[in-house]
XYZ file of C-alpha atoms in Angstrom:
299
model
C 7.884 17.582 24.089
C 8.502 15.074 21.245
C 5.303 15.400 19.548
C 6.189 19.043 19.056
C 9.713 17.637 17.510
C 7.854 15.400 15.345
C 5.905 17.425 14.009
C 8.350 20.320 13.677
C 10.753 17.704 11.767
C 7.735 16.295 9.348
C 6.408 19.499 8.089
C 9.801 21.161 7.564
C 10.660 17.912 6.098
C 7.512 17.832 4.175
C 7.654 21.164 2.811
C 11.104 21.403 1.577
C 9.863 20.195 -1.640
C 7.528 22.558 -2.494
C 10.318 25.224 -1.854
C 12.448 22.916 -4.470
C 10.099 23.588 -7.267
C 10.150 27.591 -6.523
C 13.834 27.227 -7.492
C 13.698 25.563 -10.303
C 13.613 28.424 -13.150
C 15.885 30.768 -14.422
C 19.022 30.200 -12.293
C 21.260 27.096 -12.965
C 20.254 23.890 -10.201
C 23.931 23.597 -9.496
C 24.162 27.528 -8.572
C 20.440 26.932 -6.628
C 22.176 23.996 -4.407
C 25.475 25.947 -4.142
C 24.052 28.663 -2.317
C 21.364 26.571 -0.243
C 24.493 25.136 1.212
C 26.507 27.529 1.079
C 24.205 29.609 3.251
C 23.303 26.477 5.445
C 26.975 26.485 6.003
C 27.571 29.696 6.971
C 24.409 29.347 9.714
C 25.815 26.557 11.114
C 29.468 27.879 11.788
C 27.501 30.939 13.050
C 25.463 28.678 16.015
C 28.693 27.308 16.475
C 30.812 29.865 16.885
C 28.471 31.854 19.434
C 28.221 28.454 21.377
C 31.650 28.019 21.429
C 31.556 24.972 20.424
C 33.739 25.040 17.084
C 36.112 21.936 18.009
C 39.889 21.697 15.030
C 38.740 18.640 12.987
C 41.345 16.116 12.813
C 42.041 14.870 8.858
C 39.946 11.899 9.234
C 37.408 14.378 10.050
C 37.792 16.390 7.053
C 37.404 12.894 4.781
C 34.708 12.379 6.506
C 32.992 15.535 5.608
C 34.065 15.366 2.370
C 32.125 12.399 1.585
C 29.083 13.900 3.432
C 29.023 16.319 1.198
C 29.432 14.259 -1.579
C 26.537 12.359 -0.917
C 24.184 14.184 1.049
C 24.720 18.118 0.449
C 25.785 18.311 -3.108
C 25.105 15.514 -5.769
C 22.024 13.994 -4.181
C 20.361 17.135 -4.606
C 21.460 17.977 -7.753
C 19.180 14.965 -9.273
C 16.239 15.959 -6.715
C 16.303 19.708 -8.121
C 16.798 18.427 -12.040
C 13.723 15.670 -10.990
C 11.539 18.471 -10.292
C 11.410 19.616 -13.575
C 9.981 16.899 -14.587
C 8.172 15.440 -11.411
C 5.537 16.884 -8.898
C 7.512 17.897 -5.999
C 5.531 15.748 -4.085
C 6.239 12.351 -6.045
C 10.266 13.722 -5.379
C 9.509 13.113 -1.663
C 7.370 9.837 -2.158
C 10.617 8.255 -3.965
C 12.635 9.799 -1.218
C 11.058 8.195 1.497
C 12.583 4.733 0.165
C 15.730 5.997 1.448
C 15.556 3.391 4.550
C 14.904 0.409 2.212
C 18.121 1.406 0.493
C 20.159 1.886 3.742
C 19.364 -1.730 4.320
C 20.229 -2.763 0.803
C 23.742 -0.977 1.162
C 24.480 -2.657 4.239
C 23.138 -6.141 3.196
C 25.845 -5.376 -0.226
C 28.254 -3.708 1.651
C 28.274 -5.018 5.368
C 26.754 -8.898 4.523
C 24.175 -7.914 6.774
C 21.028 -10.146 4.977
C 17.517 -8.306 5.238
C 14.415 -10.408 7.485
C 11.630 -11.276 5.333
C 9.426 -8.619 6.983
C 12.143 -6.292 5.470
C 11.555 -8.151 2.000
C 7.967 -7.846 2.705
C 8.170 -4.167 2.747
C 10.505 -3.218 0.517
C 8.322 -5.047 -2.088
C 5.015 -3.225 -1.038
C 7.527 0.464 -1.059
C 8.316 -0.015 -4.724
C 5.356 -1.941 -6.081
C 3.731 1.742 -4.770
C 6.143 3.833 -6.751
C 5.446 1.789 -10.464
C 1.859 2.826 -9.217
C 2.560 6.161 -8.298
C 4.705 6.947 -11.765
C 2.192 4.943 -13.426
C -0.310 7.095 -13.020
C 1.577 10.007 -13.639
C 2.529 8.193 -17.031
C -0.703 7.959 -18.203
C -2.170 11.068 -17.134
C 1.233 12.570 -19.263
C -0.122 11.215 -22.569
C 3.018 8.894 -22.847
C 5.456 11.534 -21.696
C 9.091 9.472 -21.389
C 10.003 12.838 -18.913
C 8.380 11.441 -16.459
C 11.146 8.313 -16.457
C 13.653 10.511 -15.991
C 12.606 12.087 -13.241
C 11.977 9.225 -11.827
C 15.813 7.990 -12.388
C 16.640 11.410 -11.280
C 15.208 11.169 -8.172
C 16.118 7.085 -7.519
C 19.422 8.583 -7.748
C 19.477 11.209 -5.729
C 18.020 9.042 -2.746
C 20.998 6.440 -3.614
C 23.402 8.745 -2.543
C 21.256 10.089 0.457
C 21.513 6.514 1.113
C 25.236 6.072 0.872
C 25.445 9.340 2.926
C 23.214 8.163 5.327
C 26.150 4.886 5.899
C 28.866 7.453 6.023
C 27.280 9.634 8.883
C 26.635 6.258 10.522
C 30.130 5.634 10.451
C 31.419 8.871 11.517
C 29.599 8.684 14.653
C 30.703 5.507 15.779
C 33.990 7.295 15.326
C 32.639 9.577 17.863
C 33.179 12.275 15.415
C 31.498 15.787 16.215
C 28.387 15.580 14.672
C 27.414 19.668 14.033
C 31.038 20.622 13.023
C 31.372 17.819 10.846
C 27.996 18.992 9.133
C 29.070 22.570 8.822
C 31.882 21.876 7.467
C 30.401 18.924 4.575
C 27.508 21.783 3.715
C 30.314 23.876 3.523
C 32.728 21.489 0.864
C 29.895 20.408 -0.749
C 29.042 24.152 -2.146
C 32.427 24.883 -2.834
C 32.262 21.616 -5.035
C 29.017 22.998 -6.723
C 30.740 26.239 -7.095
C 33.633 24.492 -8.747
C 31.025 22.324 -10.838
C 29.388 25.782 -11.965
C 32.614 27.455 -12.454
C 33.518 24.577 -14.886
C 30.486 25.365 -16.890
C 30.472 28.398 -17.549
C 27.886 30.037 -14.967
C 27.252 32.922 -13.095
C 27.043 32.691 -9.370
C 24.528 35.348 -9.855
C 20.874 34.601 -8.766
C 17.001 35.093 -9.490
C 16.146 37.931 -7.274
C 12.426 37.343 -7.336
C 11.019 37.135 -4.208
C 9.585 33.712 -4.643
C 13.122 32.470 -5.185
C 14.892 34.347 -2.246
C 12.396 33.388 0.069
C 12.489 29.259 -1.117
C 16.328 30.073 -0.802
C 16.418 30.718 2.702
C 13.827 28.636 3.916
C 16.126 25.784 2.434
C 18.878 26.952 3.768
C 17.987 27.802 7.314
C 14.513 25.924 7.633
C 14.943 23.107 5.895
C 18.725 22.396 6.401
C 19.563 23.751 9.813
C 16.273 23.914 11.915
C 15.039 20.812 9.803
C 18.166 18.792 10.657
C 18.713 20.275 14.531
C 15.395 18.920 15.313
C 15.552 15.745 13.523
C 18.860 15.180 15.915
C 17.112 16.364 18.614
C 14.289 13.804 18.235
C 16.899 11.290 17.900
C 18.237 11.940 20.698
C 15.033 11.547 23.037
C 13.621 8.428 21.398
C 15.946 6.796 19.131
C 16.893 6.414 15.590
C 13.960 3.655 14.689
C 11.070 5.807 16.169
C 12.460 9.070 14.616
C 12.624 7.525 11.151
C 8.982 7.091 10.826
C 9.222 10.825 9.898
C 9.943 9.296 6.382
C 6.651 7.505 6.034
C 4.897 10.949 7.138
C 6.377 14.030 5.131
C 5.496 12.621 1.811
C 1.739 13.266 2.950
C 2.586 16.392 3.691
C 4.807 17.078 0.248
C 1.985 15.682 -1.515
C -0.913 18.148 0.227
C 1.034 20.819 -0.873
C 1.663 19.575 -3.934
C -1.917 19.200 -4.798
C -2.878 22.583 -3.601
C -0.128 24.606 -4.834
C 1.024 22.622 -7.783
C -2.539 20.991 -8.787
C -1.156 17.632 -8.262
C -4.059 15.501 -9.588
C -5.095 12.044 -7.878
C -6.000 9.193 -9.446
C -6.914 5.434 -8.149
C -3.434 4.564 -8.745
C -1.677 7.502 -7.107
C -3.694 7.082 -4.069
C -2.979 3.201 -4.049
C 0.525 4.022 -4.480
C 0.995 6.280 -1.634
C -0.802 3.866 0.410
C 1.628 1.144 -0.260
C 4.820 2.885 -0.106
C 3.366 3.845 3.779
C 2.306 0.537 4.231
C 6.209 -0.748 2.714
C 7.931 1.478 5.456
C 5.536 0.771 8.061
C 6.152 -2.871 7.528
C 9.851 -2.194 7.517
C 9.882 -0.424 11.081
C 6.870 -1.435 12.596
C 3.768 -0.089 14.024
C 4.076 2.999 16.367
C 3.478 1.874 19.932
C 1.201 4.592 20.784
C -0.690 3.530 17.508
C -1.092 -0.181 18.719
C -2.150 1.348 22.577
C -5.482 3.437 20.807
C -6.153 0.277 18.715
C -5.776 -2.081 22.041
C -8.027 0.116 23.447
C -10.427 0.874 21.368
C -10.960 -2.558 19.319
């Protein structure tokens, strides 16, 4: 069962980046992201009500939900969607895989938890890998400066996500109900995004092409609701540290899909960059026990 949950989570998280790319077009980014989390929030509320598992939240719960909305369900995805206008979706996923490293840096900055030497080594390898990846893209794009705009947006989005992880961790330490809080957070995120769209004079209408609508439904239901629940189930079964290996593997899914559907072109620099990012994450997390057992059995 753990293997199934792990595989489903990795595939869903890895494939959402391509679905995001399919939403870029006529519909403003802020409207697309608003509809994504509006639909996801409604779906989660429906599930919770059907299970009779929708408790009344305190004012503190709603404050935390609002913070989660700003970090996890609005501003971060505004950056990711905007970055996808300038980058292949797979590269966006690789930058996002640096989130655990940013988590540790935030804990160092905010909670004074000094990182270990192992972490510093892994972080340097990961960031060096990103430099190689984007150096390859820069050289292949005839010195197109928009690549750096895409990288900057992706890094900002990842940092928002990292801050959201800290907010979520503190909320769980206070024994806040996770799924109801998430449902409200997604709803608040949608309201915030639609308010921005209204201020900017955008219509709430979306593209009705089959590709856009299918991508929206996939991101809202599969990516945001199913993927979130499978990951939480995995955390409950094997722990957060082991479940974090998902962030090491899903960029490979994203880059594979980007290669097939977006024509992403590999070079020796991009291949080396991916290997360094994966090696850096493995250095931070350690090598999984099943891999260690396999190595010891076959050496």
